[in-house]
CSV table of C-alpha atoms in Angstrom, one decimal:
chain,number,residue,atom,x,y,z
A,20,UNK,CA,-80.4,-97.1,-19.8
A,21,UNK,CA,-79.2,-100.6,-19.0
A,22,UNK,CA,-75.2,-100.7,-18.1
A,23,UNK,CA,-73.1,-103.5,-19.9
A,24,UNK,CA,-71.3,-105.7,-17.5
A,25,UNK,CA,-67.5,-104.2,-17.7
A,26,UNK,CA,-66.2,-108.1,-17.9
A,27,UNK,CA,-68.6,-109.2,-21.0
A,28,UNK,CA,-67.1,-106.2,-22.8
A,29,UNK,CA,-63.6,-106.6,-22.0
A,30,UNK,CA,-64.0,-110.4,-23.1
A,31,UNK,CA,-65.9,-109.6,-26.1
A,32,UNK,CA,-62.9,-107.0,-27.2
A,33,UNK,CA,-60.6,-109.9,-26.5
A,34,UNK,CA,-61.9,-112.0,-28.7
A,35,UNK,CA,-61.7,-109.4,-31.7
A,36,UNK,CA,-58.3,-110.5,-32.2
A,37,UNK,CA,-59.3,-114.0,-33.2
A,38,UNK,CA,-61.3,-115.1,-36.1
A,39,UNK,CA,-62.2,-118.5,-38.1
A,40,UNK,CA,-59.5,-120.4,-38.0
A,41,UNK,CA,-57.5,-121.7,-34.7
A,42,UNK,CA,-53.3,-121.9,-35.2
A,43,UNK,CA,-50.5,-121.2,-33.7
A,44,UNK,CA,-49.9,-117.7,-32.7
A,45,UNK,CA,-46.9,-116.0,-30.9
A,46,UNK,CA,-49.1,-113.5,-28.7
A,47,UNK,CA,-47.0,-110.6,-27.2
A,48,UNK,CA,-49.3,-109.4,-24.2
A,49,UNK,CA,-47.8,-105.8,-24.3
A,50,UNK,CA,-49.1,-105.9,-28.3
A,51,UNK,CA,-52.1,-107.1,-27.0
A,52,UNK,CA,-52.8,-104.4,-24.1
A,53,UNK,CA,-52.0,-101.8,-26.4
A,54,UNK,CA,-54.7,-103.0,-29.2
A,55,UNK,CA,-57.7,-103.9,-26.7
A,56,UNK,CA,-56.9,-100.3,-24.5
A,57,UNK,CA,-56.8,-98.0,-27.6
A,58,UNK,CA,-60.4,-99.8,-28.1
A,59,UNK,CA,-63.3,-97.3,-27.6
A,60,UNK,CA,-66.4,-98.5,-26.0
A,61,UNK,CA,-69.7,-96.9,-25.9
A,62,UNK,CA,-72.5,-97.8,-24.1
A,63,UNK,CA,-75.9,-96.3,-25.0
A,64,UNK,CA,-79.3,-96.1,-25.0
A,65,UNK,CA,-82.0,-93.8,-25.1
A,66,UNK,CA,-85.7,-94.4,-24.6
A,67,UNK,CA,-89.0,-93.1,-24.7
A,68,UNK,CA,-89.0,-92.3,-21.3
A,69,UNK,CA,-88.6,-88.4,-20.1
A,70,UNK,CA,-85.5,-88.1,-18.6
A,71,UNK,CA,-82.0,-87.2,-18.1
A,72,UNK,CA,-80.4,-89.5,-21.1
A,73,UNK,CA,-77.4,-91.2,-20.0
A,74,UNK,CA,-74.3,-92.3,-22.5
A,75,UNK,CA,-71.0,-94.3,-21.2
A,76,UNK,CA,-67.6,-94.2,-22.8
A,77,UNK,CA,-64.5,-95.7,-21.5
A,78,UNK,CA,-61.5,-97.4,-23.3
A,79,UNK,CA,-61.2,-101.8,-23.3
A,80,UNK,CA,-59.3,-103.4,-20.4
A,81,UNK,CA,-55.9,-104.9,-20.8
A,82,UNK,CA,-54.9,-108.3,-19.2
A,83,UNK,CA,-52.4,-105.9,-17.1
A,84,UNK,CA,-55.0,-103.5,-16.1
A,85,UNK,CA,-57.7,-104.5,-13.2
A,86,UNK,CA,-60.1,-101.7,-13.5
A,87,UNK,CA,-61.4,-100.6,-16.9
A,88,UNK,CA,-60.7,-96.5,-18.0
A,89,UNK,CA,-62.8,-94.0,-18.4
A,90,UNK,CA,-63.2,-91.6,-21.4
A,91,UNK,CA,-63.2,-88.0,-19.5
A,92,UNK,CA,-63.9,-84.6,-21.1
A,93,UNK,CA,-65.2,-86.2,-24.4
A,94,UNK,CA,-67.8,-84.0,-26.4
A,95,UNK,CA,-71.2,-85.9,-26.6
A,96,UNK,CA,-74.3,-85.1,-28.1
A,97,UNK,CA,-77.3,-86.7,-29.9
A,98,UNK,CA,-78.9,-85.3,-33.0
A,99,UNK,CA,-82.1,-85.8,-34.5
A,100,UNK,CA,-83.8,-85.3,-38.0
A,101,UNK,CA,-86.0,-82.6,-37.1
A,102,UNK,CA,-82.7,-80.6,-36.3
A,103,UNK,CA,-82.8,-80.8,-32.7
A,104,UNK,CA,-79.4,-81.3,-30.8
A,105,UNK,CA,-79.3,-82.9,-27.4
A,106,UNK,CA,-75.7,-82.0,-25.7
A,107,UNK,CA,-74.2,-84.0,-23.1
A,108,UNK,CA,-72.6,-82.6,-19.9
A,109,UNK,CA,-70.2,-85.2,-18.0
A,110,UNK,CA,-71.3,-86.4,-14.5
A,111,UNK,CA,-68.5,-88.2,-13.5
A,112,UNK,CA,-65.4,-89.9,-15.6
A,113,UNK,CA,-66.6,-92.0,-18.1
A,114,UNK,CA,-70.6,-90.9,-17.3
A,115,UNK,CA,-72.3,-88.2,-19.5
A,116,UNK,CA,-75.7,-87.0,-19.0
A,117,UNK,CA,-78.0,-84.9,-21.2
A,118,UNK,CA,-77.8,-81.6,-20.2
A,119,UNK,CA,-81.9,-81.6,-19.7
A,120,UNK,CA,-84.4,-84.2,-19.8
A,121,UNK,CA,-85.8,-85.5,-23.1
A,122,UNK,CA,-87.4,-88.9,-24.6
A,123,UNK,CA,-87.6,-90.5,-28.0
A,124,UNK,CA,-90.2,-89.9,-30.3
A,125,UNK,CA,-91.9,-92.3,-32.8
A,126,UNK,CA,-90.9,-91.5,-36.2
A,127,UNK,CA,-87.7,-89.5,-35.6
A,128,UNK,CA,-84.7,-90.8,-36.4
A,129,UNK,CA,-81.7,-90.5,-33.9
A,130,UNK,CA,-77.6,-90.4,-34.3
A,131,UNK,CA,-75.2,-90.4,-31.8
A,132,UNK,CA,-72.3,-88.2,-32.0
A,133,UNK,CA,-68.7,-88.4,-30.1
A,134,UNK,CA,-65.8,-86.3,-30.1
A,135,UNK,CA,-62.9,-87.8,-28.5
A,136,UNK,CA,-59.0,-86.8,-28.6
A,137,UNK,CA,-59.4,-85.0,-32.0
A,138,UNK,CA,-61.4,-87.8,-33.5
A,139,UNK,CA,-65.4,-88.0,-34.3
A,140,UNK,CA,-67.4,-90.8,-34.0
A,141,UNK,CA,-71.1,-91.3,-35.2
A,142,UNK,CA,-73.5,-93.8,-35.0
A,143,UNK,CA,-75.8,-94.9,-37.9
A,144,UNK,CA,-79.6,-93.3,-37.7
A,145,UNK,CA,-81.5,-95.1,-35.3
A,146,UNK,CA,-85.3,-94.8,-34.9
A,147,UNK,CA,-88.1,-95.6,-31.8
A,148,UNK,CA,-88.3,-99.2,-31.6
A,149,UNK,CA,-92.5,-100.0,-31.6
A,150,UNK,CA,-94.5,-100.1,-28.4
A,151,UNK,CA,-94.0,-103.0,-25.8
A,152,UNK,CA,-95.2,-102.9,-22.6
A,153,UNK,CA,-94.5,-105.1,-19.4
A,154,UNK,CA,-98.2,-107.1,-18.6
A,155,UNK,CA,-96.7,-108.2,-15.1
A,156,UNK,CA,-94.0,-108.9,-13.1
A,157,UNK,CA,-94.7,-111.9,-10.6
A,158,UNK,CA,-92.4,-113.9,-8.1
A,159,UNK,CA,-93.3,-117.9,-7.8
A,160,UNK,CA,-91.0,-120.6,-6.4
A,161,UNK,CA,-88.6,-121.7,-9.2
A,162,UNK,CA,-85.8,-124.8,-9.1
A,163,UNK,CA,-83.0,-124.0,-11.5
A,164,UNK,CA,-81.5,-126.2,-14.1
A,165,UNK,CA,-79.1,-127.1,-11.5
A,166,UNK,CA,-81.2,-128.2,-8.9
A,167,UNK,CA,-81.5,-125.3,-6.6
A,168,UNK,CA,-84.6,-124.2,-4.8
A,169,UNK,CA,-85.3,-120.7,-4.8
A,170,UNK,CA,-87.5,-117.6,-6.4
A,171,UNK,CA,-88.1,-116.7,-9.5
A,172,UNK,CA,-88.9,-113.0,-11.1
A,173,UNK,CA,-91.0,-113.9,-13.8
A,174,UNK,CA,-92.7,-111.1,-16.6
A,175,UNK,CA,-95.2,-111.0,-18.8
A,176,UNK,CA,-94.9,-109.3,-21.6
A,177,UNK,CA,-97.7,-107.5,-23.8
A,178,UNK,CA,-96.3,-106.6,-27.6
A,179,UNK,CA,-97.8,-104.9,-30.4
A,180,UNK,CA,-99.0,-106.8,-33.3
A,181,UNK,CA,-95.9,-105.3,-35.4
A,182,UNK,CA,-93.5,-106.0,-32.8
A,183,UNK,CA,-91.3,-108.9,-33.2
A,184,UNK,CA,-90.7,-110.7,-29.8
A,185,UNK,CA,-87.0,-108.7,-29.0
A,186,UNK,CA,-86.6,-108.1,-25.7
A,187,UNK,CA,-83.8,-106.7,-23.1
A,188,UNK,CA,-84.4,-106.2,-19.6
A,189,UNK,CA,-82.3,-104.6,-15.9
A,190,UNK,CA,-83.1,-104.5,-12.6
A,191,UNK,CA,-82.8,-102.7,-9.2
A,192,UNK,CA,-83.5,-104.6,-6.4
A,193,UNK,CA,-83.8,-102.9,-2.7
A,194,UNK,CA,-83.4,-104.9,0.2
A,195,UNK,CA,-83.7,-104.7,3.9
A,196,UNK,CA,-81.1,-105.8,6.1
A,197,UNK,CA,-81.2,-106.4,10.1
A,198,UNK,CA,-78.0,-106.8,11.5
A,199,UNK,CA,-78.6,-110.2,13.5
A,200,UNK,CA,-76.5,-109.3,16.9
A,201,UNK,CA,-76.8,-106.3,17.5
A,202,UNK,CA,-76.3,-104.0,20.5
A,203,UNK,CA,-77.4,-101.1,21.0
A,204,UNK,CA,-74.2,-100.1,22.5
A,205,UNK,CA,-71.0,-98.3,21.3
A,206,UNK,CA,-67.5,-98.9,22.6
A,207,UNK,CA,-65.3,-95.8,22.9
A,208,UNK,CA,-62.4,-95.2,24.4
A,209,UNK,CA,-62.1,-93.3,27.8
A,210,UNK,CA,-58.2,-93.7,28.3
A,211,UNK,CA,-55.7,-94.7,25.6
A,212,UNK,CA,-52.9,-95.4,28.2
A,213,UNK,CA,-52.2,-98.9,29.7
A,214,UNK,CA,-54.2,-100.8,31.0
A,215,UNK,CA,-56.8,-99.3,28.4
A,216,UNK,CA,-59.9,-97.5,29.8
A,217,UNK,CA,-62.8,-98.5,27.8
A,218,UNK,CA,-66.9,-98.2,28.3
A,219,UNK,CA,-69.7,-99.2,26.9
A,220,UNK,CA,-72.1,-96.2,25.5
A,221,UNK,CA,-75.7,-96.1,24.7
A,222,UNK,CA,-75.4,-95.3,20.8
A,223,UNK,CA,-76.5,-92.4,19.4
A,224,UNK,CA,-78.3,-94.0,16.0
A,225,UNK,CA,-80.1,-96.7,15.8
A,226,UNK,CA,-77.9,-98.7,13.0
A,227,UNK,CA,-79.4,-102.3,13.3
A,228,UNK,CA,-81.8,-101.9,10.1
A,229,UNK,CA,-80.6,-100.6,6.9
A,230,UNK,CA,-81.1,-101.1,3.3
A,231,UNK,CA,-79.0,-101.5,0.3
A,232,UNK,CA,-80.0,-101.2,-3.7
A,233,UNK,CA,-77.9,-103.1,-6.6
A,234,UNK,CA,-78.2,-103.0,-10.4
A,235,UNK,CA,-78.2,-105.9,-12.8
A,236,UNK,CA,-74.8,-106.2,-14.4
A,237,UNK,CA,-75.8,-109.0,-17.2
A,238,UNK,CA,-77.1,-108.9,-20.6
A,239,UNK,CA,-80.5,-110.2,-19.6
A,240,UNK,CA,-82.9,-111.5,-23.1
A,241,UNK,CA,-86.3,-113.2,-23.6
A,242,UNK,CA,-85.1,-116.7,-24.9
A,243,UNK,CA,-87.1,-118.5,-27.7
A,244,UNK,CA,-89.9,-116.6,-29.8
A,245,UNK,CA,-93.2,-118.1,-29.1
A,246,UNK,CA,-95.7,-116.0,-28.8
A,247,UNK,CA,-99.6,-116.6,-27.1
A,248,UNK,CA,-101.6,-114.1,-29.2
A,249,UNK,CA,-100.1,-110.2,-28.5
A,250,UNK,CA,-98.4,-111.7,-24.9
A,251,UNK,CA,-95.0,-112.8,-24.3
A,252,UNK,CA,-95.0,-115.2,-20.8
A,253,UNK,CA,-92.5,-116.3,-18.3
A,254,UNK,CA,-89.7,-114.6,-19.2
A,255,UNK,CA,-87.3,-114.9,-16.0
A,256,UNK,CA,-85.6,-112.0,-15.6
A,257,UNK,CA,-83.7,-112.7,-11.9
A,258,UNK,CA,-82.9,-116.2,-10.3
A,259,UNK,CA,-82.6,-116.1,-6.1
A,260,UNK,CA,-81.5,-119.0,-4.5
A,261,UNK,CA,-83.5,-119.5,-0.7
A,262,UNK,CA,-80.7,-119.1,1.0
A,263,UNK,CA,-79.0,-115.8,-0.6
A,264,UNK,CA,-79.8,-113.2,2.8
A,265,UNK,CA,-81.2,-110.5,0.7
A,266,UNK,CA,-84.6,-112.2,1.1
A,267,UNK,CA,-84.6,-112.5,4.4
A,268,UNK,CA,-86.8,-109.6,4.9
A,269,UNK,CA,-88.2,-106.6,2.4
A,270,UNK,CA,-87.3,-107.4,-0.8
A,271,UNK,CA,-88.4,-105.1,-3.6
A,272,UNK,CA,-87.1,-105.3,-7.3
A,273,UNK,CA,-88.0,-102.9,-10.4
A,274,UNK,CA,-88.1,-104.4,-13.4
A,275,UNK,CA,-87.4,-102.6,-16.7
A,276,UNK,CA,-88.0,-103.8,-20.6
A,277,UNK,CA,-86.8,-102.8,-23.1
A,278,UNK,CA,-88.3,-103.7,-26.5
A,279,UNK,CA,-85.3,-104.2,-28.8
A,280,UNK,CA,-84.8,-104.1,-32.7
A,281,UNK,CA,-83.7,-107.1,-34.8
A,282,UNK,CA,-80.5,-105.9,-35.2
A,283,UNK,CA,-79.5,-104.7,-31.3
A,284,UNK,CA,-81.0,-107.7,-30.0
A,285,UNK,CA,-78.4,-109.8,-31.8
A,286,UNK,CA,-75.9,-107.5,-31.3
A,287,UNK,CA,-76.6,-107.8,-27.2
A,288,UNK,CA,-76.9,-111.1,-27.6
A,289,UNK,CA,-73.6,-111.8,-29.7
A,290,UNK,CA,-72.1,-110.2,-27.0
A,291,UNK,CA,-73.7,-112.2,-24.2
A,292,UNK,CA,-72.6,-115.4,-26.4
A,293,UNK,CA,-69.1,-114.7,-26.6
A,294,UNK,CA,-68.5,-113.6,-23.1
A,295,UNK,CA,-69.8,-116.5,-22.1
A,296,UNK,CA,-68.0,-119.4,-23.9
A,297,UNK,CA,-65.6,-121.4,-22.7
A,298,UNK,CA,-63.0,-121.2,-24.9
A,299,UNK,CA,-62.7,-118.1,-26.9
A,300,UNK,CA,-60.3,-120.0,-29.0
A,301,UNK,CA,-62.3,-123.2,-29.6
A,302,UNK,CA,-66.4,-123.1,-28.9
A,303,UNK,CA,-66.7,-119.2,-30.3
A,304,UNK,CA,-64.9,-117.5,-33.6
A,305,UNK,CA,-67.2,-114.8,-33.5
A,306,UNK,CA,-64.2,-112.1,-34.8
A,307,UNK,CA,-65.1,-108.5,-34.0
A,308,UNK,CA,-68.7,-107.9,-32.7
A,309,UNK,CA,-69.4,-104.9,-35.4
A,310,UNK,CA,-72.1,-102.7,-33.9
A,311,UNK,CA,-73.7,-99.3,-35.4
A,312,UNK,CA,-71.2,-96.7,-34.3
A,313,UNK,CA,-68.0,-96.2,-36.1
A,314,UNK,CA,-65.1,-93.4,-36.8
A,315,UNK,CA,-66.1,-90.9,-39.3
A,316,UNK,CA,-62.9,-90.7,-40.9
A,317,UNK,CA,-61.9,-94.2,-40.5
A,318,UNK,CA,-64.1,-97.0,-41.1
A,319,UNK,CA,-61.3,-99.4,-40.3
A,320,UNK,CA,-60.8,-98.2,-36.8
A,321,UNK,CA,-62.7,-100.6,-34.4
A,322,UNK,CA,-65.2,-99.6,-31.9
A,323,UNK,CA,-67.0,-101.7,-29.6
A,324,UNK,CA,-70.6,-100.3,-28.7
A,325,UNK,CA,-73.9,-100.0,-29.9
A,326,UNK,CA,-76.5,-96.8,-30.1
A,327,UNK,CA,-79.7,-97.7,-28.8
A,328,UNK,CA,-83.0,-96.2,-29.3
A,329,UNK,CA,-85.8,-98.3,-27.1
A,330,UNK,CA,-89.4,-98.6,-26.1
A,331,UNK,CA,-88.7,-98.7,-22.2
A,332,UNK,CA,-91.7,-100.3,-19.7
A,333,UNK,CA,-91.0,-101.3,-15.9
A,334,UNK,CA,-92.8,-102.3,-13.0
A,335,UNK,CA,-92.1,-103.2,-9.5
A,336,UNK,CA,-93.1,-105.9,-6.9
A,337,UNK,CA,-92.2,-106.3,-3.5
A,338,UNK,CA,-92.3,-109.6,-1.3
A,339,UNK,CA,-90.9,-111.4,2.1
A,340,UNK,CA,-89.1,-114.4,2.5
A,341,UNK,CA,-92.1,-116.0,4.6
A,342,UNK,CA,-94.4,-115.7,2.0
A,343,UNK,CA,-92.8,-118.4,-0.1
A,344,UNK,CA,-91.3,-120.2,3.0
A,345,UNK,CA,-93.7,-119.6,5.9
A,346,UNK,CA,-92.5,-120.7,9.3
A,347,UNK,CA,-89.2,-121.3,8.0
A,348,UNK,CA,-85.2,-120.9,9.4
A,349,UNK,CA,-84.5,-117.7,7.5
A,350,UNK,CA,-81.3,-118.0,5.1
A,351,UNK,CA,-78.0,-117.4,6.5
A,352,UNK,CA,-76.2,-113.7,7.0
A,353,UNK,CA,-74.3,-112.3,5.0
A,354,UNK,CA,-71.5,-112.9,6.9
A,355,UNK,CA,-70.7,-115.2,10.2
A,356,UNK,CA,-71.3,-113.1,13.7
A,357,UNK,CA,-70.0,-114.8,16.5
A,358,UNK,CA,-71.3,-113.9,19.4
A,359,UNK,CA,-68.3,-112.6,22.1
A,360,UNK,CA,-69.7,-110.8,24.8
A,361,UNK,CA,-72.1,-109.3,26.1
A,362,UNK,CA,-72.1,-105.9,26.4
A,363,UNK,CA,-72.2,-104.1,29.8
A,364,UNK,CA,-72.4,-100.3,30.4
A,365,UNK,CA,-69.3,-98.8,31.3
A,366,UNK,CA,-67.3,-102.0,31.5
A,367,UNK,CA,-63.5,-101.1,32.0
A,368,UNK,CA,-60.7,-102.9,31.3
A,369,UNK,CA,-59.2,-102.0,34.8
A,370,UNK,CA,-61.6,-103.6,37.1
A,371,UNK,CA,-60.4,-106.8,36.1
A,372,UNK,CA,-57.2,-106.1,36.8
């Protein structure tokens, strides 16, 4: 399941309190806070794939609040027409997991239930969207729209003949980092007292080479709908610039796709739209993005989020910085090391005095 960016939400529950026209308002914040954090957002999709199913739930963000809140011990659970019940179990605040694995099945339909704080929430029946599959996933050398030189993650997509061209990807990408001054000393203390004894120690771990992993946090779409026969091509899915440092060495990225209905495409991409404006008050009126899910006992009560049901496809490449720029200064650290010292076993401060 792809997680929504926590800003594009909060924007897009901002801009619910505007609609067509633009005029003069007087705009209390603390009326404001209240509204957008009493706001219920739910984040959810479940695929085809067979695993743990994950749903998030957290309230909107207020311009007086800098983290965004969770929805803790809420009752979730997914039914499905053939009487099954899936029940959630939550993993962390704001995180609920299916209590055991399961996927979605062609020609079932799904709903998504929520109980929260003596109200219920349901979604509307949502079926399987048709088969999809990712053809490729392929890296090339790519200059943006803004001039800058760097690599693109490209896919090809392979759809069914029934399948309209709706598509929604994420990412995790896995990269290796080698600390570029390294010793392979430690320095502990031998006496706290003045004038400081200090030494120099062989370390006990090698910590120069490690790695780090990082989701996608955008709303990430195929753009345009042209189709080559049954293939979709050159969708770019991630932009690096040559001299971001998480090339410099192993890179590996996973790619997943997730074949979208009519209606959640344009819901994610309403979203994406309005986020992204420049002027919620000028360039975009969208009013309240409606999605599928809704209180059961009052329609009028708004709730931001949409209940998902997707054909899911990934695939992963890996590559190295020299195969697109061989022989090549490799991009800069992620931060500046200067160079102080070097390191001497059992160096103490009192021998130079």
């Amino acid at each position: 399941m792809a997680i929504l960016k926590k800003e594009v939400l909060f924007l897009s529950i901002f801009s619910l309190l505007f609609f067509q026209c633009v005029e003069e308002l007087e705009i209390v914040d603390e009326d404001i806070d209240t509204l957008i954090e009493d706001i219920l957002v739910v984040e959810a999709t479940i695929t085809n794939e067979l695993k743990r199913q994950v749903v998030y739930l957290s309230y909107g963000k207020g311009f007086s609040k800098d983290t965004i809140s969770p929805v803790q011990n809420a009752t979730v659970r997914i039914l499905n027409d053939s009487g099954e019940i899936f029940s959630f179990v939550q993993s962390r605040p704001g995180k609920y997991l299916s209590e055991s694995p399961f996927q979605a099945l062609q020609g079932i339909e799904y709903q998504l239930e929520i109980e929260n704080e003596g109200k219920i929430y349901q979604s509307e029946n949502t079926v399987l969207s048709t088969s999809g599959n990712i053809n490729r996933v392929f890296a090339e050398k790519f200059t943006n729209d803004e001039g800058v030189d760097g690599i693109g993650i490209f896919v090809d997509a392979l759809l069914s003949e029934e399948q309209g061209p709706f598509l929604r990807y994420t990412y995790e990408e896995t990269y290796k980092i080698i600390a570029p001054l390294w010793t392979q000393f430690d320095m502990v203390v031998l006496d706290p007292n003045f004038p400081y004894d200090f030494g120099l120690i062989p370390r006990a771990m090698e910590k120069r080479v490690c790695y780090a992993t990082n989701a996608s946090n955008d709303i990430i779409q195929n753009q345009g709908i042209d189709l080559t026969g049954d293939t979709l091509d050159n969708i770019m899915v991630r932009f690096i610039p040559r001299d971001n440092p998480i090339i410099s060495h192993r890179y590996s990225i996973l790619v997943n796709q997730l074949v979208q209905s009519n209606e959640a495409f344009a819901f994610y991409q309403a979203l994406k739209k309005n986020s992204t404006s420049n002027s919620i008050f000028t360039d975009v009126q969208a009013g309240f993005i409606e999605g599928n899910i809704r209180n059961a006992r009052d329609r009028e009560e708004m709730v931001l989020g949409y209940f998902e049901v997707a054909n899911q496809s990934n695939s992963r490449i890996f590559l190295n910085y020299e195969d697109f720029y061989p022989e090549e200064p490799l991009p800069p650290y992620f931060i500046n090391c200067d160079f102080v010292t070097a390191p001497q076993p059992l160096y103490r401060a009192r021998d130079r005095l």
